[in-house]
Coordinates of C-alpha atoms and ligand atoms in Angstrom, one line a residue:
M26 CA 1.6 -23.4 45.8
I27 CA 1.1 -21.5 42.6
K28 CA 2.3 -22.8 39.4
L29 CA 1.5 -21.1 36.2
L30 CA 2.5 -22.6 32.9
C31 CA 1.5 -20.8 29.8
V32 CA 2.2 -22.3 26.5
F33 CA 0.9 -20.7 23.4
I34 CA 1.4 -21.3 19.7
V35 CA 1.2 -18.4 17.4
A36 CA 0.5 -19.2 13.7
L37 CA 1.1 -16.4 11.4
G38 CA -0.3 -16.2 7.9
A39 CA 1.2 -14.5 4.9
I40 CA 0.1 -10.9 4.1
N41 CA -1.3 -10.4 0.6
A42 CA -0.1 -7.3 -1.0
S43 CA -3.0 -5.4 -2.4
V44 CA -3.0 -5.1 -6.2
V45 CA -3.1 -1.6 -7.5
K46 CA -5.5 -1.8 -10.4
R47 CA -4.9 1.3 -12.4
E48 CA -1.2 1.3 -12.4
T49 CA 0.4 1.2 -15.8
I50 CA 4.1 0.6 -16.2
H51 CA 6.1 1.9 -19.2
D52 CA 9.5 0.5 -20.0
K53 CA 11.8 3.4 -20.7
G54 CA 14.9 1.5 -21.2
T55 CA 17.0 2.6 -18.3
H56 CA 14.1 2.9 -15.9
L57 CA 10.4 2.2 -15.6
L58 CA 7.6 4.8 -15.5
V59 CA 4.9 3.7 -13.2
C60 CA 1.7 5.8 -13.8
E61 CA -1.6 6.2 -12.2
Q62 CA -4.7 7.8 -13.7
E63 CA -5.9 11.0 -12.0
P64 CA -9.7 11.5 -11.8
I65 CA -11.1 13.9 -14.4
E66 CA -14.4 15.4 -15.4
L67 CA -14.1 15.7 -19.1
G68 CA -16.6 18.0 -20.9
I69 CA -16.5 17.5 -24.7
V70 CA -17.9 20.2 -27.0
L71 CA -18.4 18.8 -30.5
D72 CA -18.9 20.9 -33.6
S73 CA -21.8 19.5 -35.6
S74 CA -22.1 22.3 -38.1
V75 CA -22.2 22.2 -41.9
S76 CA -18.8 23.8 -42.3
I77 CA -17.3 20.5 -41.2
D78 CA -17.7 17.8 -43.9
R79 CA -18.8 14.3 -43.2
K80 CA -15.4 12.8 -43.4
D81 CA -14.0 15.3 -40.9
F82 CA -16.9 14.9 -38.5
K83 CA -16.3 11.2 -38.5
K84 CA -12.6 11.8 -37.9
G85 CA -13.3 14.0 -34.9
K86 CA -15.5 11.3 -33.4
E87 CA -12.9 8.6 -34.1
F88 CA -10.3 10.7 -32.4
L89 CA -12.6 10.9 -29.3
Q90 CA -13.2 7.2 -29.3
D91 CA -9.5 6.4 -29.6
F92 CA -8.6 9.0 -27.1
L93 CA -11.1 7.8 -24.4
Q94 CA -9.7 4.2 -24.6
Q95 CA -6.8 5.2 -22.4
F96 CA -9.0 6.2 -19.4
E97 CA -10.6 4.4 -16.6
I98 CA -14.2 5.4 -17.3
G99 CA -16.7 4.7 -14.5
G100 CA -18.5 5.9 -11.4
G101 CA -15.7 5.5 -8.9
D102 CA -13.9 8.2 -7.0
R103 CA -10.8 7.8 -9.1
D104 CA -12.5 7.3 -12.5
V105 CA -12.8 9.6 -15.4
R106 CA -16.3 10.9 -16.3
V107 CA -17.4 12.3 -19.6
S108 CA -20.1 14.7 -20.9
I109 CA -20.8 15.8 -24.4
I110 CA -22.7 18.7 -26.0
T111 CA -22.9 19.2 -29.7
F112 CA -23.5 22.5 -31.5
G113 CA -24.3 23.9 -34.9
K114 CA -27.2 26.3 -35.2
G115 CA -27.5 26.5 -31.4
I116 CA -26.8 23.5 -29.2
Y117 CA -28.3 20.0 -29.3
P118 CA -28.5 18.7 -25.7
E119 CA -30.6 15.8 -27.0
D120 CA -27.6 14.5 -28.9
G121 CA -25.3 14.6 -25.9
F122 CA -25.2 13.4 -22.4
N123 CA -24.1 14.5 -18.9
L124 CA -21.2 13.2 -16.7
T125 CA -23.3 10.6 -14.9
K126 CA -24.7 8.9 -18.0
Y127 CA -22.0 6.4 -18.8
T128 CA -20.0 4.3 -16.3
D129 CA -19.0 1.8 -18.9
K130 CA -16.2 2.6 -21.4
D131 CA -17.6 0.5 -24.2
E132 CA -21.0 2.0 -23.9
L133 CA -19.6 5.5 -23.9
I134 CA -17.5 4.8 -27.0
A135 CA -20.5 3.3 -28.8
A136 CA -22.6 6.3 -27.8
I137 CA -20.1 8.7 -29.4
G138 CA -20.2 6.7 -32.6
N139 CA -24.0 7.3 -32.7
I140 CA -23.8 11.1 -32.4
P141 CA -25.5 12.5 -35.5
H142 CA -24.0 15.2 -37.7
R143 CA -26.6 17.9 -37.6
L144 CA -25.1 20.0 -40.4
G145 CA -26.2 23.1 -38.6
R146 CA -26.0 26.2 -40.8
Y147 CA -24.4 28.3 -38.1
T148 CA -21.6 27.6 -35.6
S149 CA -22.6 28.4 -32.1
T150 CA -19.3 27.5 -30.5
G151 CA -19.7 30.0 -27.7
E152 CA -23.1 28.6 -26.7
G153 CA -21.7 25.0 -26.7
I154 CA -18.8 26.0 -24.4
E155 CA -21.2 27.9 -22.1
Y156 CA -23.5 24.9 -21.8
M157 CA -20.5 22.6 -21.1
A158 CA -19.2 25.0 -18.4
T159 CA -22.4 25.9 -16.7
A160 CA -24.8 23.0 -17.2
Q161 CA -22.5 20.0 -17.4
L162 CA -19.2 20.8 -15.6
A163 CA -20.4 23.4 -13.1
S164 CA -19.0 22.7 -9.6
Q165 CA -22.4 21.5 -8.3
F166 CA -22.2 18.6 -10.8
T167 CA -18.6 17.7 -10.4
R168 CA -16.4 16.0 -7.9
S169 CA -14.3 18.6 -6.0
W170 CA -11.2 16.4 -6.1
A171 CA -11.3 15.8 -9.9
E172 CA -9.7 18.1 -12.5
R173 CA -12.3 19.6 -14.9
V174 CA -11.2 19.6 -18.5
G175 CA -13.0 21.1 -21.5
L176 CA -12.3 19.6 -24.9
V177 CA -13.6 21.6 -27.9
I178 CA -13.6 19.9 -31.3
T179 CA -14.2 22.4 -34.1
D180 CA -12.9 24.0 -37.3
G181 CA -12.8 27.3 -35.5
N182 CA -15.2 28.9 -37.9
S183 CA -17.8 30.3 -35.5
Q184 CA -19.7 33.4 -36.8
E185 CA -19.5 34.8 -33.3
S186 CA -15.8 34.7 -32.5
A187 CA -16.1 37.3 -29.7
K188 CA -18.8 35.3 -28.0
T189 CA -16.8 32.1 -28.4
K190 CA -13.7 33.8 -26.9
E191 CA -15.6 35.2 -24.0
A192 CA -17.4 31.9 -23.2
A193 CA -14.1 30.1 -23.2
R194 CA -12.5 32.7 -21.0
Q195 CA -15.3 32.4 -18.5
A196 CA -15.0 28.6 -18.6
R197 CA -11.2 28.8 -17.9
E198 CA -11.9 31.4 -15.2
S199 CA -14.2 29.0 -13.5
G200 CA -11.3 26.5 -13.2
I201 CA -11.8 24.4 -16.3
T202 CA -8.7 23.6 -18.3
M203 CA -9.6 24.2 -22.0
F204 CA -8.2 22.3 -25.0
A205 CA -9.1 22.9 -28.6
I206 CA -8.8 20.2 -31.3
G207 CA -9.0 21.4 -34.9
V208 CA -10.8 19.4 -37.6
G209 CA -11.3 20.3 -41.3
N210 CA -10.3 23.7 -42.5
V211 CA -9.1 25.1 -39.3
K212 CA -9.0 28.8 -38.2
D213 CA -6.1 28.7 -35.8
Q214 CA -6.8 32.0 -34.0
E215 CA -10.2 30.8 -32.8
L216 CA -8.7 27.6 -31.5
V217 CA -6.1 29.6 -29.5
N218 CA -8.9 31.8 -28.2
I219 CA -10.7 28.8 -27.0
A220 CA -7.8 27.0 -25.4
G221 CA -6.3 30.3 -24.0
D222 CA -2.8 29.1 -25.1
A223 CA -1.4 27.6 -28.2
S224 CA 0.1 24.8 -26.2
R225 CA -3.4 23.4 -25.7
V226 CA -4.3 23.5 -29.4
F227 CA -4.0 20.3 -31.4
K228 CA -5.0 19.2 -34.9
V229 CA -6.8 16.0 -35.6
D230 CA -5.0 15.5 -38.9
S231 CA -1.6 15.4 -37.3
Y232 CA -1.0 12.0 -35.8
D233 CA 2.2 13.1 -34.0
E234 CA 0.2 15.8 -32.3
L235 CA -2.5 13.4 -31.4
E236 CA 0.0 11.2 -29.6
N237 CA 1.0 14.4 -27.9
I238 CA -2.4 15.4 -26.7
K239 CA -3.1 11.9 -25.5
Q240 CA -0.1 12.2 -23.3
T241 CA -0.8 15.8 -22.3
L242 CA -4.4 14.9 -21.4
A243 CA -3.7 11.5 -19.9
H244 CA -3.4 13.2 -16.5
Q245 CA -1.3 10.5 -15.1
T246 CA 0.9 10.9 -12.1
C247 CA 4.0 9.0 -12.9
I248 CA 7.0 8.1 -10.9
R249 CA 10.3 6.9 -12.2
Q250 CA 11.5 3.6 -10.9
L251 CA 14.9 2.1 -11.3
K252 CA 14.9 -1.2 -13.1
T253 CA 16.1 -4.0 -11.0
T254 CA 17.2 -7.3 -12.3
T255 CA 14.6 -9.9 -11.2
P256 CA 15.6 -10.9 -7.7
P257 CA 16.3 -14.6 -7.2
P258 CA 13.4 -16.4 -5.4
Q259 CA 13.9 -15.7 -1.8
T260 CA 14.3 -18.6 0.5
V261 CA 11.8 -18.3 3.2
C262 CA 13.8 -18.3 6.4
G263 CA 11.5 -20.6 8.3
E264 CA 11.4 -23.1 5.5
A265 CA 15.2 -23.5 5.5
N266 CA 15.5 -23.1 9.3
P267 CA 12.3 -24.1 11.0
A268 CA 12.4 -23.8 14.8
D269 CA 10.3 -24.3 17.8
I270 CA 11.1 -21.4 20.1
Y271 CA 10.4 -21.2 23.9
F272 CA 10.8 -18.1 25.8
V273 CA 11.6 -18.7 29.4
F274 CA 11.3 -16.1 32.0
S275 CA 10.3 -15.7 35.6
P276 CA 8.1 -12.7 36.4
A277 CA 9.1 -13.0 40.0
E278 CA 12.7 -12.5 39.1
L279 CA 12.2 -9.9 36.4
G280 CA 9.7 -7.7 38.2
L281 CA 6.9 -5.8 36.5
E282 CA 9.1 -3.8 34.2
G283 CA 11.3 -6.7 33.3
T284 CA 8.3 -8.9 32.5
S285 CA 6.9 -6.2 30.3
W286 CA 10.2 -6.0 28.5
A287 CA 10.1 -9.8 28.0
T288 CA 6.6 -9.8 26.6
S289 CA 7.5 -6.8 24.3
L290 CA 10.5 -8.7 23.0
I291 CA 8.2 -11.7 22.1
G292 CA 5.6 -9.4 20.5
S293 CA 8.3 -7.6 18.5
L294 CA 9.9 -10.9 17.3
I295 CA 6.7 -12.6 16.1
K296 CA 5.8 -9.5 14.1
Q297 CA 9.0 -9.7 12.0
E298 CA 8.4 -10.6 8.4
Q299 CA 11.0 -13.4 8.5
M300 CA 9.2 -15.1 11.3
E301 CA 6.0 -15.5 9.2
E302 CA 6.6 -19.1 8.3
G303 CA 8.2 -22.1 9.8
F304 CA 8.4 -20.9 13.4
R305 CA 6.3 -21.8 16.4
F306 CA 6.5 -19.8 19.6
G307 CA 5.8 -20.9 23.2
V308 CA 6.3 -19.2 26.5
V309 CA 7.2 -20.8 29.8
S310 CA 6.8 -18.6 32.7
G311 CA 5.2 -18.6 36.1
S312 CA 5.4 -18.0 39.8
C313 CA 8.1 -20.5 40.3
P314 CA 9.8 -22.1 42.2
D315 CA 7.3 -24.6 43.5
D316 CA 8.4 -23.8 47.0
E317 CA 6.0 -23.8 49.8
G318 CA 8.3 -21.9 52.1
F319 CA 9.3 -23.2 55.6
N320 CA 7.8 -23.2 59.0
L321 CA 9.0 -21.3 62.1
D322 CA 10.8 -24.2 63.6
E323 CA 12.5 -25.5 60.5
Y324 CA 15.8 -23.6 60.9
S325 CA 17.7 -22.7 64.0
N326 CA 20.5 -20.4 62.6
V327 CA 21.0 -17.6 60.1
S328 CA 23.3 -19.4 57.7
D329 CA 20.8 -22.2 57.1
I330 CA 18.0 -19.7 56.4
E331 CA 20.2 -17.8 54.0
T332 CA 21.2 -21.0 52.2
R333 CA 17.5 -21.9 51.9
L334 CA 16.6 -18.5 50.7
S335 CA 19.2 -18.6 47.9
T336 CA 17.5 -21.7 46.4
Y337 CA 14.5 -19.6 45.6
A338 CA 16.4 -17.6 43.0
A339 CA 18.2 -20.6 41.7
S340 CA 15.1 -22.8 41.4
R341 CA 13.1 -20.2 39.6
M342 CA 14.7 -20.6 36.3
S343 CA 15.5 -24.1 37.1
A344 CA 11.9 -25.1 37.5
L345 CA 11.0 -23.3 34.3
V346 CA 13.8 -25.0 32.4
D347 CA 12.4 -28.3 33.7
R348 CA 9.3 -27.6 31.8
V349 CA 11.2 -26.9 28.6
S350 CA 13.7 -29.7 28.8
G351 CA 10.9 -32.2 29.6
N352 CA 8.5 -33.1 27.0
D353 CA 7.6 -29.7 25.9
F354 CA 9.5 -29.7 22.7
Y355 CA 7.7 -32.8 21.5
G356 CA 4.3 -33.8 20.2
T357 CA 2.0 -32.9 23.1
T358 CA 2.6 -29.2 23.1
G359 CA 3.1 -28.6 19.4
G360 CA 6.8 -29.3 19.0
R361 CA 7.9 -30.6 15.6
S362 CA 10.5 -33.3 15.0
G363 CA 12.0 -31.5 12.0
A364 CA 12.4 -28.2 13.8
Q365 CA 15.4 -26.9 15.7
D366 CA 14.6 -26.6 19.4
V367 CA 15.3 -23.1 20.7
A368 CA 15.1 -21.7 24.1
V369 CA 15.4 -18.0 24.9
L370 CA 16.2 -17.4 28.5
V371 CA 15.3 -13.9 29.6
S372 CA 17.5 -12.7 32.4
S373 CA 17.7 -9.6 34.5
G374 CA 21.4 -9.9 34.5
G375 CA 23.5 -9.3 37.7
K376 CA 24.5 -11.9 40.3
R377 CA 21.6 -14.2 40.0
S378 CA 22.2 -14.8 36.3
R379 CA 25.4 -16.6 37.2
R380 CA 23.3 -19.6 38.1
L381 CA 22.0 -19.7 34.5
Q382 CA 25.1 -21.6 33.3
A383 CA 23.7 -24.8 34.8
E384 CA 20.4 -24.3 33.0
V385 CA 22.2 -23.6 29.7
D386 CA 24.2 -26.8 30.2
R387 CA 21.1 -28.9 30.8
L388 CA 19.4 -27.5 27.7
R389 CA 22.5 -27.9 25.5
N390 CA 22.7 -31.5 26.6
E391 CA 19.3 -32.1 25.1
G392 CA 20.2 -30.5 21.8
V393 CA 18.4 -27.2 22.5
E394 CA 20.0 -24.1 21.0
V395 CA 20.1 -21.5 23.8
F396 CA 19.9 -17.8 23.7
V397 CA 20.1 -15.5 26.6
A398 CA 18.4 -12.1 26.5
D399 CA 19.8 -9.8 29.1
I400 CA 17.5 -7.0 30.1
S401 CA 20.2 -5.1 31.9
G402 CA 22.7 -5.3 29.0
S403 CA 25.3 -6.1 31.6
G404 CA 27.3 -8.2 29.2
I405 CA 26.7 -11.6 30.8
S406 CA 27.7 -14.6 28.8
F407 CA 27.5 -18.3 29.1
E408 CA 29.4 -21.1 27.6
G409 CA 27.3 -22.7 24.9
A410 CA 24.7 -20.0 24.7
T411 CA 24.5 -16.9 22.5
T412 CA 23.9 -13.7 24.4
L413 CA 21.4 -11.5 22.5
T414 CA 22.5 -7.9 22.4
G415 CA 20.7 -4.6 21.8
A416 CA 19.8 -1.4 23.4
T417 CA 16.0 -2.0 23.3
Y418 CA 13.8 -5.1 23.2
K419 CA 13.3 -4.3 19.5
D420 CA 17.0 -4.5 18.8
V421 CA 17.2 -7.7 20.8
A422 CA 14.4 -9.1 18.7
L423 CA 16.2 -8.1 15.5
N424 CA 19.3 -9.7 16.8
L425 CA 17.5 -12.9 17.4
V426 CA 16.0 -12.8 13.9
T427 CA 19.5 -12.5 12.5
Q428 CA 20.6 -15.5 14.5
L429 CA 17.7 -17.6 13.5
C430 CA 17.8 -16.5 9.8
P431 CA 21.4 -16.6 8.8
T432 CA 22.0 -15.0 5.4
R433 CA 22.8 -17.6 2.8
N434 CA 24.8 -17.2 -0.4
Ligands
LIG19 C1 -27.9 17.5 -18.0 O1 -27.9 18.4 -16.9 C2 -28.7 19.5 -17.1 C3 -28.6 20.3 -15.9 O2 -27.4 20.8 -15.6 C4 -30.1 19.2 -17.5 O3 -30.8 20.4 -17.8 C5 -30.1 18.3 -18.7 O4 -31.5 17.9 -18.9 C6 -29.3 17.1 -18.4 N1 -29.2 16.3 -19.6 C7 -29.5 15.0 -19.6 C8 -29.4 14.3 -21.0 O5 -29.8 14.4 -18.6
LIG20 C1 23.1 -24.5 62.1 O1 22.2 -25.5 62.5 C2 22.4 -26.8 61.9 C3 21.4 -27.8 62.5 O2 20.1 -27.3 62.3 C4 23.8 -27.3 62.2 O3 24.0 -28.6 61.5 C5 24.8 -26.3 61.7 O4 26.1 -26.7 62.0 C6 24.5 -24.9 62.3 N1 25.4 -24.0 61.7 C7 26.0 -23.0 62.4 C8 26.9 -22.1 61.6 O5 25.8 -22.9 63.6

């Protein structure tokens, strides 16, 4: 005699949605703009020559400090990194820093405040751009997935405009997007030569334009999202309708394929989001009936043997249902007094299933809600039980979820 009884309880925890750190959400009235920062290597080229007066030099630095506030500065893959080179009479690498120097935004912004105004009596803009493009933002120093951006802050009064233009052209050709920000008494043509296009030229004095450049350079990928009114707090299905659910099936009756269908159905059901809380699951199955067979001399005619044989099929589900309708919905196997008792009888359909009505009746008498999952989809139905329909075990699982979690108004 082999009797297998397998009862297991599956407890499912809630899944925490991961928080997206860098997302910023802008309210645009009719919709929301959800934006995420793109990684950037930002190479700043700052004019420290005498043609820019103290006030304008300070203005340029303040612009930078304000501008950098919007970025995620750091050493991470998605962060923005910043380098600076200043120039006047030649370049001043000792006043600047390379991309890896600052991983903290506050430190970076403080360091920019400390950059000295050299009052160089020459304006080596081309040299500054060349240093930025070849020593600081060259591909061997930068992350291949990050956009490289050159930001030149100058009045555009270099004495070597051809060299400036050529250095900027080479920087752009190497893949660096060039912007020019004008401070002081600006020579527009040189700014355009640096940026390569008037659309990437801005003036520090114009606050409207500064807002513009902030947005242009923010390099955010944004998606529009429709506004939704705040959804009412959802009632967790299992809180309103807790249930202890037993699946009952006989592998002997279902065969290998049918048994696999039954276990897939259970697997599919317990993975449904609505099943996360308030439900407990058990399985009653086994090589039933508990029948030891009969000896050679027990029956003397065919009809008696047939009658006996027919009890096998009948007693399979019957013996299993015995387990469910006994104490299994109560204390000892995890049953809860406040939960609806539910039995899902998995049937292969066909003739044998006709005997299920008796089992349905027994369970119903004990207050158990009964569902019948018919593998064959033959359309069987039993009084007092709900037949679960669906082309695949997944559909059947979803059908069961719908039955267990009625939508409430
Ligand atoms: C920046 O990198 C260059 C090499 O590309 C190096 O020559 C220079 O010393 C570095 N500067 C600092 C401040 O580390
Ligand atoms: C079969 O045998 C049993 C006794 O073992 C007897 O009672 C029954 O009438 C028999 N049935 C037939 C159809 O001969």
